[in-house]
Every structure is written in C-alpha cells, then in structure tokens.
Coordinates of C-alpha atoms in Angstrom, one line a residue:
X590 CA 209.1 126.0 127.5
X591 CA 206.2 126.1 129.3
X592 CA 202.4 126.1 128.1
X593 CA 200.2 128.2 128.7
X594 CA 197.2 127.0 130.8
X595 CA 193.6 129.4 130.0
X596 CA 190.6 128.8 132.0
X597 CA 187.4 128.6 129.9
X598 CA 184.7 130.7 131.0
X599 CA 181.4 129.5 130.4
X600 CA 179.1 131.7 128.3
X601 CA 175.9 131.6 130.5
X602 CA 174.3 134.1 128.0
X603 CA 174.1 132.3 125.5
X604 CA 172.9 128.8 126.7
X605 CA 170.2 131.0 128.2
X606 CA 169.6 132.4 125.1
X607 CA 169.5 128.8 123.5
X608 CA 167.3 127.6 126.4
X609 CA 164.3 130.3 125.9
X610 CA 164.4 129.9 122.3
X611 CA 163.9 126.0 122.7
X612 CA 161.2 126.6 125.2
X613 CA 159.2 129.3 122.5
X614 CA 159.9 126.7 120.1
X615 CA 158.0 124.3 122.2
X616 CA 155.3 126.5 123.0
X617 CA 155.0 127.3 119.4
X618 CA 154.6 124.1 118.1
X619 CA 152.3 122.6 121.2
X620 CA 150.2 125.9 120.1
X621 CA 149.9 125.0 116.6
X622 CA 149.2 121.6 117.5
X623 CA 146.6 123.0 119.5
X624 CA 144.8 125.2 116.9
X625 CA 144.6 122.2 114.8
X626 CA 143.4 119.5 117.2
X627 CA 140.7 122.7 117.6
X628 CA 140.1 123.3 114.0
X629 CA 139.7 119.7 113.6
X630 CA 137.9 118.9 116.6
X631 CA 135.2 121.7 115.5
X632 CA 135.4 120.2 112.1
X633 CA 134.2 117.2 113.4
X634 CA 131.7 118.8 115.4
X635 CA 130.2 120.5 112.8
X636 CA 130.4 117.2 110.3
X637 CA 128.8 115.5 113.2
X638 CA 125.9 117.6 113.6
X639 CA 125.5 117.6 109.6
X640 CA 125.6 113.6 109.8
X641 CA 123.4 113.9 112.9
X642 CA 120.9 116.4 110.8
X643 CA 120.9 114.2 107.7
X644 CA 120.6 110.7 109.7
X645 CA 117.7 112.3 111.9
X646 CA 115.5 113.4 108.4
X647 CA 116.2 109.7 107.0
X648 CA 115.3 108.3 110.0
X649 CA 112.0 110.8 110.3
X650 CA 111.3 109.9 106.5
X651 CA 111.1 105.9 107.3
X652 CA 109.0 106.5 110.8
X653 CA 105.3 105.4 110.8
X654 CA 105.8 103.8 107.7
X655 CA 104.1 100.7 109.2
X656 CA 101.6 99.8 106.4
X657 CA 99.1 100.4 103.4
X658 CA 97.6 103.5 104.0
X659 CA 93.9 103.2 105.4
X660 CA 90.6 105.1 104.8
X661 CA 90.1 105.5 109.1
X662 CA 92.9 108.5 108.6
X663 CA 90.8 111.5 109.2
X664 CA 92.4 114.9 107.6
X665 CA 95.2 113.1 105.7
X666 CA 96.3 113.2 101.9
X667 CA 92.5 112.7 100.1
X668 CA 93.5 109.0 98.7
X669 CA 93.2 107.7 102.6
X670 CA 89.9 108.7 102.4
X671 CA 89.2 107.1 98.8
X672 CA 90.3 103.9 100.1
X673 CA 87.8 101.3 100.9
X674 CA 86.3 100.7 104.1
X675 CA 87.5 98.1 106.2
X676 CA 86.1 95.2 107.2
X677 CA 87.9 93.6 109.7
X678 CA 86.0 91.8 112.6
X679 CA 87.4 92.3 116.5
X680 CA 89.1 89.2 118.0
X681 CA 87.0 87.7 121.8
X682 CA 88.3 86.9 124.7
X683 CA 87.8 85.9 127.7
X684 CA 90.0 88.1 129.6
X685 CA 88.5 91.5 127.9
X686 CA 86.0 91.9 130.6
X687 CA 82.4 93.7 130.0
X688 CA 82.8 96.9 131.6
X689 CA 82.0 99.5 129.6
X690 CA 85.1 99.9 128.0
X691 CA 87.9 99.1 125.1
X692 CA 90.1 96.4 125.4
X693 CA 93.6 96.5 124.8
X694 CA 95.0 92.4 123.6
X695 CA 98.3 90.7 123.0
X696 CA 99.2 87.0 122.5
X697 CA 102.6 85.5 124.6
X698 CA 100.8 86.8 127.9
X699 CA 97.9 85.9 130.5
X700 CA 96.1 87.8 133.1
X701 CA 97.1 86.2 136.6
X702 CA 95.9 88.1 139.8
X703 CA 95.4 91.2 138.1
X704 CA 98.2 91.5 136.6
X705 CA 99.6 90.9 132.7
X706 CA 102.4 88.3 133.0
X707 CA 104.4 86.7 130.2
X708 CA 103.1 83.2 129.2
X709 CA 103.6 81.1 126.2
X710 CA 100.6 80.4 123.9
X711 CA 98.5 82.7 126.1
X712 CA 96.4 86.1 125.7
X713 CA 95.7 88.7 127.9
X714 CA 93.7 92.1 127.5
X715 CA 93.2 95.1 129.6
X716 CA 90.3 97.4 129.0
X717 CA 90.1 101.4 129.8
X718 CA 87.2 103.9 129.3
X719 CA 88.6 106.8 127.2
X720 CA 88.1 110.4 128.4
X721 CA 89.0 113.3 126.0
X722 CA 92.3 114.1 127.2
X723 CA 93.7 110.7 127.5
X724 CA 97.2 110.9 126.2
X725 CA 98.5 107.3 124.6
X726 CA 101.8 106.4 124.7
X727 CA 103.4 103.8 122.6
X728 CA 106.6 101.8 123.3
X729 CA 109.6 100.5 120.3
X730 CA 108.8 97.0 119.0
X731 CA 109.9 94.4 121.3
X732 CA 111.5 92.4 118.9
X733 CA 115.2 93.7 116.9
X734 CA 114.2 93.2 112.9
X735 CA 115.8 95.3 110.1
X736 CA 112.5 97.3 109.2
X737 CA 112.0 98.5 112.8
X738 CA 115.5 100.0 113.2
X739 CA 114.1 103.6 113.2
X740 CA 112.0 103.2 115.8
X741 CA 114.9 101.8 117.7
X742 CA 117.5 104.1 116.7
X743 CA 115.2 107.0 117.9
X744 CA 114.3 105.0 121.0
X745 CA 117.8 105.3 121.8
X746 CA 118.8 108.6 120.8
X747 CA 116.4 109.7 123.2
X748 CA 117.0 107.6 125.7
X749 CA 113.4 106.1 126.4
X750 CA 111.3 103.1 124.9
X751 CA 108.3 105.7 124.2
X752 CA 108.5 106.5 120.6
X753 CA 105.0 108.2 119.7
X754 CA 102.2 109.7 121.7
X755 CA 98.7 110.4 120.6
X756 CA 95.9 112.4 122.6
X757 CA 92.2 111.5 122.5
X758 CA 89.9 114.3 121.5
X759 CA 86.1 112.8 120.5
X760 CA 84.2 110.1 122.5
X761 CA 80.9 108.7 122.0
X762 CA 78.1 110.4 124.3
X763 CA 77.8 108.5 127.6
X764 CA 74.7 106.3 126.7
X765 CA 76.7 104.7 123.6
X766 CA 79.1 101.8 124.1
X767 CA 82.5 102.9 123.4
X768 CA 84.4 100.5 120.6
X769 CA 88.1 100.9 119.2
X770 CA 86.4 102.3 116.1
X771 CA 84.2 105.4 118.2
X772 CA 87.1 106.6 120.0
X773 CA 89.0 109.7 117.9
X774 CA 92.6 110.4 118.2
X775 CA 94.7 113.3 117.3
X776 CA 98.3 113.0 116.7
X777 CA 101.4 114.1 114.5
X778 CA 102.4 111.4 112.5
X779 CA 105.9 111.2 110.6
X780 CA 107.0 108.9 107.8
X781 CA 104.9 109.6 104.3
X782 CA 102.3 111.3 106.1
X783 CA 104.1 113.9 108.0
X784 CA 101.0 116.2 108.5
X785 CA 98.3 116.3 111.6
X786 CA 95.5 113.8 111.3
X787 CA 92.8 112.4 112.8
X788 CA 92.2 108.7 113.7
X789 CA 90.3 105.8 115.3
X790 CA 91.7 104.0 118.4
X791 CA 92.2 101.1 116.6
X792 CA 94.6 102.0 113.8
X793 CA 97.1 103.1 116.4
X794 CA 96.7 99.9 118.1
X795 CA 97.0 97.4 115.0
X796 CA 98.5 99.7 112.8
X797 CA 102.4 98.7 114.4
X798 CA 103.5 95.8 116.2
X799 CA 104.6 98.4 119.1
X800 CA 106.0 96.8 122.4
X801 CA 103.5 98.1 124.5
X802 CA 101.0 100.5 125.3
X803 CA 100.4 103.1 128.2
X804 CA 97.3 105.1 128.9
X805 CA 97.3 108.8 131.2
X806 CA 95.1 111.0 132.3
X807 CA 95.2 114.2 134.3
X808 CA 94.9 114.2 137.6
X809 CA 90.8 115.1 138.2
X810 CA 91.5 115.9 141.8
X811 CA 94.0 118.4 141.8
X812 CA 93.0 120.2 138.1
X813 CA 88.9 119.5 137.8
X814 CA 88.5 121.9 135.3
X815 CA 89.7 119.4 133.0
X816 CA 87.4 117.1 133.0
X817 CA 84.1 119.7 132.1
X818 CA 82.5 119.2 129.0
X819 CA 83.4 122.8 127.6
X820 CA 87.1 121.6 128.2
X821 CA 86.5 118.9 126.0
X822 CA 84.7 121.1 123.7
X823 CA 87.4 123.4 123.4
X824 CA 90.5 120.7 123.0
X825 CA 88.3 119.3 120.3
X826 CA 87.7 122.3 118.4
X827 CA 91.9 123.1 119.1
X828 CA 92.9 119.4 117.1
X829 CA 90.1 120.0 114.2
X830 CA 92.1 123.2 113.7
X831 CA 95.5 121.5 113.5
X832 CA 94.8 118.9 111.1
X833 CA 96.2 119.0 108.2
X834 CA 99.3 121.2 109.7
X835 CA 102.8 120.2 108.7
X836 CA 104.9 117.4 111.0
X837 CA 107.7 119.4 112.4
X838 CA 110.9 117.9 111.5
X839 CA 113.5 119.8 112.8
X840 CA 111.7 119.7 115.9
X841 CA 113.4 116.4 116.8
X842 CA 116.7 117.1 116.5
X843 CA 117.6 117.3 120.0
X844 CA 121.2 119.6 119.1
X845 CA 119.4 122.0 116.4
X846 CA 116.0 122.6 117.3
X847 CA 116.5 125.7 119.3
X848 CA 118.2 127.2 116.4
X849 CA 116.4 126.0 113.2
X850 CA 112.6 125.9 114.5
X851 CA 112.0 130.1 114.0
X852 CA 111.0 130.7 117.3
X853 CA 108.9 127.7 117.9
X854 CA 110.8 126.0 120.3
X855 CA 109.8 127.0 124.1
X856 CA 112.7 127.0 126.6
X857 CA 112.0 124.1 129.7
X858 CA 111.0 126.0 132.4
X859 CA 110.2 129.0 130.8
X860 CA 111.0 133.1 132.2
X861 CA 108.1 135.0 131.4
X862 CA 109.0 136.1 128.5
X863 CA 108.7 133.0 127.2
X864 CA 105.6 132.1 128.6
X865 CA 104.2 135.2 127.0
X866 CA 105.5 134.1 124.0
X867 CA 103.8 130.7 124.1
X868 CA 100.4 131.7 125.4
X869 CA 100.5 134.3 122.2
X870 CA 101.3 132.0 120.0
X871 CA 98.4 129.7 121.3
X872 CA 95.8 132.1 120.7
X873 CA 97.5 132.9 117.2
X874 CA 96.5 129.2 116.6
X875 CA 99.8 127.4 118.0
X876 CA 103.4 127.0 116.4
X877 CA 101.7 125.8 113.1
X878 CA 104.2 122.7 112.7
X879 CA 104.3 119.8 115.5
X880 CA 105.8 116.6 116.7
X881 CA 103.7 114.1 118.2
X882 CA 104.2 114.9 121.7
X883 CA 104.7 118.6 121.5
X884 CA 101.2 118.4 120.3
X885 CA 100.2 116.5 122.9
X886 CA 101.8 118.6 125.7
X887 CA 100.5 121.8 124.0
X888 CA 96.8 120.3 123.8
X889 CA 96.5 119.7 127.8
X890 CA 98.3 122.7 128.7
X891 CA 96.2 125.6 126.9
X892 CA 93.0 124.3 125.4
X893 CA 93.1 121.5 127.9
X894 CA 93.9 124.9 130.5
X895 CA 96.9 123.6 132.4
X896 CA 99.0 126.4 131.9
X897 CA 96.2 128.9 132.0
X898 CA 94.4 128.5 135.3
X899 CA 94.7 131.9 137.6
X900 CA 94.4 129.5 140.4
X901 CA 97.7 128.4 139.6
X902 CA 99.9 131.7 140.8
X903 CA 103.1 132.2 139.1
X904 CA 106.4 133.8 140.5
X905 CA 108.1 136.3 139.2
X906 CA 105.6 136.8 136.5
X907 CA 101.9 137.9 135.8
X908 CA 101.0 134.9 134.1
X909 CA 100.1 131.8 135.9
X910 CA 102.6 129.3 136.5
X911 CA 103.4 126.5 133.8
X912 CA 102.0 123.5 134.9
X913 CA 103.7 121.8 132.0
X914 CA 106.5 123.3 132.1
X915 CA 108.1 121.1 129.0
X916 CA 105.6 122.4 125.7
X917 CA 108.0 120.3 123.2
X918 CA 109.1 117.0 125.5
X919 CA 110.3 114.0 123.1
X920 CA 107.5 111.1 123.8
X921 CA 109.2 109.7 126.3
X922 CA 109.0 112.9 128.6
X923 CA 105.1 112.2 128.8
X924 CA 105.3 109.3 130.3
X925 CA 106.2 110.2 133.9
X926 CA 104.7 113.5 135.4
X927 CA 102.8 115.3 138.7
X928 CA 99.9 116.3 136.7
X929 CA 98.8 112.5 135.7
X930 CA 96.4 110.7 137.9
X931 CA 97.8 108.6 140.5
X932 CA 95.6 105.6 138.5
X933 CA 96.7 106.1 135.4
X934 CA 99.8 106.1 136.2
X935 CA 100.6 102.1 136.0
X936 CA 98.5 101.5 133.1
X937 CA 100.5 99.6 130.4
X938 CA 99.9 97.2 128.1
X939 CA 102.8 95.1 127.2
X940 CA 102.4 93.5 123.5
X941 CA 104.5 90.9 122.0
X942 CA 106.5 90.6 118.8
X943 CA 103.7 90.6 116.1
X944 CA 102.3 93.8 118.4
X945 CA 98.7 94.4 120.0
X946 CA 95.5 93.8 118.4
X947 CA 91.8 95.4 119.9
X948 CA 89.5 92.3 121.6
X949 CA 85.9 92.2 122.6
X950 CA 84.3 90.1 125.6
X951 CA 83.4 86.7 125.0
X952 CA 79.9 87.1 125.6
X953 CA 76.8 86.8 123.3
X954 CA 76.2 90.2 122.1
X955 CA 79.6 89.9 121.1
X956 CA 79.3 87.0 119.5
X957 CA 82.4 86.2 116.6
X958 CA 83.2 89.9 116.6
X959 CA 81.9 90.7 113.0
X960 CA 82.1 93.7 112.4
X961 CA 79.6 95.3 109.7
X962 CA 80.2 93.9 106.7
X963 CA 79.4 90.5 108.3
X964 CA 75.7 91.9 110.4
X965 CA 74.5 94.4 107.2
X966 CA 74.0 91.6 104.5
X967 CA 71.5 90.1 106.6
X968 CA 70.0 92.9 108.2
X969 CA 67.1 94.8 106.8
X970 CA 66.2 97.7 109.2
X971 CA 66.7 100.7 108.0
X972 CA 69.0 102.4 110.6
X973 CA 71.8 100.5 110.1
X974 CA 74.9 101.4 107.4
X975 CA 77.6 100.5 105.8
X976 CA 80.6 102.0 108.3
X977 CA 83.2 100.5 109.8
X978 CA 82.1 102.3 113.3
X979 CA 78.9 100.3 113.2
X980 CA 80.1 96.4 115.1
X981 CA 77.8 93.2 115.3
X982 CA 76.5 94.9 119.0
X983 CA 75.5 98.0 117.4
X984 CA 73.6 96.1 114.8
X985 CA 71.8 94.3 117.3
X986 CA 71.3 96.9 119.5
X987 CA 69.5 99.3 116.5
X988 CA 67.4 95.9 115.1
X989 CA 66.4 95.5 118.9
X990 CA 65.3 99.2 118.7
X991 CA 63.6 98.8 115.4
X992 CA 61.8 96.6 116.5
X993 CA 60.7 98.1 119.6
X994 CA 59.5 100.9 117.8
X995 CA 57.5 98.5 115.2
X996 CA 55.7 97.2 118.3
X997 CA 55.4 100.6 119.7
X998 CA 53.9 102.1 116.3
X999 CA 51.2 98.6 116.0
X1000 CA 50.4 99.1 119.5
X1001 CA 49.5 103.2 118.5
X1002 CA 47.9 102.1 115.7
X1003 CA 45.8 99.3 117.4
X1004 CA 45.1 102.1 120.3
X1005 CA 44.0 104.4 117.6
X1006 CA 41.7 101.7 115.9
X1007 CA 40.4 101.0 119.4
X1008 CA 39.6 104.4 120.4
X1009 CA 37.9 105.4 116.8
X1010 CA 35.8 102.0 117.4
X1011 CA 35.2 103.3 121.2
X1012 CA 34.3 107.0 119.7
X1013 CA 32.3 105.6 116.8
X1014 CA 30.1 102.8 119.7
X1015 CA 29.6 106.1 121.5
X1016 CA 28.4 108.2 118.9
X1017 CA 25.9 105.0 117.9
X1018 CA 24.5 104.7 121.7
X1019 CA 23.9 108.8 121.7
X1020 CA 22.1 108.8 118.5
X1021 CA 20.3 105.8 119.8
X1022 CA 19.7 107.4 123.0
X1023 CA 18.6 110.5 121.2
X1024 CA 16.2 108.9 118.8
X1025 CA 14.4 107.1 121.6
X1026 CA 14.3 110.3 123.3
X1027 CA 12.5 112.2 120.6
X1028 CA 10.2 108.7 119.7
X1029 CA 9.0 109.7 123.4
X1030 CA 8.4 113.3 123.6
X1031 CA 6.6 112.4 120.4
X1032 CA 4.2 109.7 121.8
X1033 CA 4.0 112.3 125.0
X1034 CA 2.8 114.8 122.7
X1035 CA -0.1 112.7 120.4
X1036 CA -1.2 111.5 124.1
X1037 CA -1.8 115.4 125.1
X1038 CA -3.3 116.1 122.4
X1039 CA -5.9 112.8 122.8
X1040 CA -6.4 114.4 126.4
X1041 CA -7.2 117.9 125.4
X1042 CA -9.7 116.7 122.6

C-alpha cells in the first residue's frame, strides 16, 4: 500500500501578518520609550532650571558679603550710616607716583618697565585720574578658599573672571586733589544689601580681596559729548535717583530672565520696538530694579547719551542706533567694547591673595598716610573736621591756608593802622598849615591897620 505523499504549501499570509504585527510592536514600544525618555528628559529640564533658580538666589544671597558693614555706604539700610567713621590711614609707596591721581596697590608684584609683574615680597601701584563715567570692573579672588566659592561659581557660570562692575558718578572739582575717599561710586550691590548705593573709591577696593581691577572709559574722540560737564551733571542726578532701588535678582539668571523680569529685560541688539521700549522706560525713571552692570550699561547709554545721540543714525528705525546695544550684559560683557577708549582699554590692576589696598606717594605731604583722626587732634584751625574724606594732605593744605589768610588779615589790619596814622599825620599838617595861615592874615591885618592910622 502506498502512502500518500502531500506537498505543504506555505502560508505567506500569515507570516506576513506575523511580520507587520512584530514590526508595530516594535514601533510601539521604541515610541513609548520615546515619550518617556521625553517626559523625563523635560522632567529633568524643568528640575534643572528649578535647581538652577534656587542655586542662583543662594549664591546671590551670599555675594558681597565681604565684611562688617561700613558707615562710607551712601543710600544703604540707615545703620551703615550710624556706624562710626573710619579711621584708617593710606599705606606709601614708592611706586604710587605724584600725578594727580589715585593709586591702585597690591603686595606679591613690582613695577618693572612700566609694567606690573609678579614678584615675591614686592609692591606695585598704578594710579588713574577718575572722570564721571569711568566704569570699574572687578575680577574673582585669585586664590580658591571656601568663603569665596560664590564669586567663583558665578565667575564660571558666566564664563568670565569679571564678577562686579561699578560706575563713577561724583569727582572733586579740578583744583582739589583727588583721594580714594573723594571719588563717588554708584553700583548695585547683592548679598545683605541688595539695594542701589552709593560709595567711596576705596570701599570697593579694600572692601574684597578681588583678583584684580580694570578701569574704562569712553572713547572722548569718537563720542565727545560725554565728557561735558552737563553730561556729568545729568548721569549724576540719574544714580541719586536710583539709590535705594531694589537689586534685581532674577536678573542674573541667564535661562529665566527673559521670562521672570516683567518686561525689564531688553533683547541684544534690539528691533525698534524694543528700543522704544527702553528709551521709555528711561525717561519713566529706568527698569526700577538692577544688577550691577545693567546699571552700569544703562547709565552710559541714556544719561551718559550713548544711545540717544541723533548723530548716530539708526536703520530701520526712527530712533538712533544703540551704541550699546547689550542694556543688561553680565559684568564680564563690559569689559571688552568699541565704545571704550583705546587707553583705557589695558588698564588692570592685578591684586594678590589678601586683595588690593589704596597707597599714597612716598613724599612729604604724604607723610605716614594718616588720615584724620591722626592730623585733627593736633590741629587747631578751624576749617578742618572730623571726616574721613579729610587725609593728612588736606589738613596741611587748609592749616597752610589758614595761615595765609592770618598773615593776609595782620597785613590788612597793619595797612589799615598805617593808613589811619597816614590820614590822621595829614589831618595834623592841614590844621597846622591852616593855623599858621590864619596867624598870618591876622598879623597882615593889625599891620594895615597900624598903616592906615
């Protein structure tokens, strides 16, 4: 008997079927893999920019915490300016030359040719005559200790060594020497303060053991109009107004500011609806909250007239153009732009690990320093008082002046006494002079009347 043979037919159907429903399967589960890696990955996102938030408001709460509060804070919390005066007398040196200006010091470095170079057990200063408008610009520590992590932190996030900028906006009239305690800055300070204030040179340069210091100015060639008086009337009159305004906190938060600042944030080179914005809000008093160099960069541009000089034609729009064209730049974006001078430029001040400190020549007027706790107890003329603006030259200066004018007063007193003794020798020699005169006319007379009898 014979078996039946069958040929098996493949069903292709079906292992098609089977193949497609493996492939959706696949799909499907790569998809939902997908969606989560997404809903995660924005998860994340959104923790990071919470952690980022929350890390950036405890690093802005510990900033410019550098010391005791001092009374030379101008528009700050009123115990600043219960606090008493300081006394603290300037440091000489021989390389703070006598040129008229303030003098900038650090230990670990020399002056060599011109130039500041590192050198052990050595000091070095470099002087510069302030201008209102001079923007300072302060570098991170230049030592790594546990206390100045926030300054390094936000040295890095923003990817620069610049962590503060301050503007000058009051300087002595020309015919006064200019000291560290006579030159005014303005600036946005963080930490406890977190408020506008108003401050001498030299708390920003001993205040901090920053790494370094650099000094700008704007070009006078190409923008002149800067450097008139009633320019450095009106950015004066601009910073009094601001102090005492809030520090701007979510203003540093490079991720969130453009959402969380209420319209305060301007975009980098601004359309000109934007600039329109900005130059109303500037004549509406200014964002009303600020960072350190967004008040800086806002100062120069519309007070300071920058950004508001019709030379300067815009395009595209009937305002004129945006010469800073960056109105909230973290500190480091002030250090390197077209509108500086061309000498300014390479001024910096590198300071070692304890920070800078303010010197004075080496000469006699500056002799030890003092300052005027040191002068006043043994000066009696009454011009001089009991600030800390007034230093050992100034002392000097007024009892040189005092007494000038004690010489000047005998000498009008002496010419007055002369010239009553001169009148009153006069008056004698005419009455003389007239009593002879009449002793004659009457002898003439008794001599006629001899005749005629």
């Amino acid at each position: 008997m014979q078996r039946a043979e069958y040929e098996v037919t493949p069903d292709t159907d079906t292992d098609s079927t089977d193949a497609t429903r493996t492939q959706v399967s696949a799909i499907a589960r790569a998809l939902r893999v997908t969606m989560r890696v997404a809903v995660i990955g924005t998860f994340a996102s959104l923790l990071a920019l919470f952690l980022a938030d929350g890390v950036t408001d405890a690093l802005v709460s510990h900033l410019d915490v550098h010391r005791p509060a001092t009374s030379s804070l101008r528009g700050a919390i009123s115990f600043y300016l219960e606090a008493q005066p300081q006394a603290r007398p300037y440091r000489n040196d021989a390389s703070c030359q006598p040129d008229g200006g303030v003098c900038v010091c650090t230990n670990s470095y020399a002056v060599s040719g011109g130039q500041v170079i590192k050198q052990p057990y050595g000091t070095a200063c470099k002087s510069h005559k302030f201008q209102v408008g001079d923007v300072i610009l302060v570098e991170k520590p230049a030592v790594i200790k546990k206390e100045y992590l926030p300054a390094l932190v936000v040295s890095k996030v923003t990817h620069s060594n610049i962590v503060h900028a301050a503007l000058v906006t009051e300087v002595p009239p020309d015919n006064v020497t200019q000291t560290a305690e006579n030159i005014i800055i303005t600036e946005a300070l963080k930490g406890n303060w977190k408020r506008v204030v108003q401050n001498t040179f030299r708390e920003i340069v001993e205040r901090y053991p920053f790494g370094g210091m650099h000094i700008r100015r704007v070009d006078e060639k190409k923008y002149p109009h800067f450097h008139t008086a009633e320019t450095a009337a009106k950015i004066k009159q601009w910073a009094e107004h601001q102090v005492g305004l809030p520090f701007d906190t979510k203003m540093l938060k490079p991720f969130l500011r453009r959402m969380q600042t209420n319209g305060r944030y301007i975009p980098v080179q601004p359309w000109c609806n934007d600039m329109h914005r900005a130059v109303n809000m500037y004549h509406q008093g200014g964002p009303g909250e600020w960072i350190c160099s967004q008040f800086v960069a806002w100062t120069i541009a519309f007070p300071g007239g920058l950004n508001m000089d019709p030379a300067n034609e815009g395009f595209g729009c009937d305002l004129p153009k945006f010469v800073v064209s960056d109105l909230q730049p973290f500190p480091g974006g002030l250090l390197a732009n077209d509108f500086w001078s061309d000498e300014s430029k390479g001024w910096r001040m590198p300071c070692d690990g304890a920070g800078c400190w303010v010197g004075v020549p080496n000469v006699p007027e500056w002799a030890g320093g003092t300052s005027t706790t040191t002068i006043l107890t043994t000066t009696t003329t009454t011009k001089t008082t009991t600030t800390t603006t007034t230093t050992e030259k100034e002392v000097i200066t007024t009892t040189k002046e005092a007494a000038s004018e004690q010489k000047a007063s005998k000498e009008s007193e002496d010419e007055k006494a002369s010239d009553a003794k001169s009148t009153k020798h006069v008056a004698d020699e005419s009455k003389k002079v007239s009593t002879e005169h009449s002793k004659a006319k009457d002898e003439k007379q008794d001599a006629d009347a001899v005749t005629t009898k």
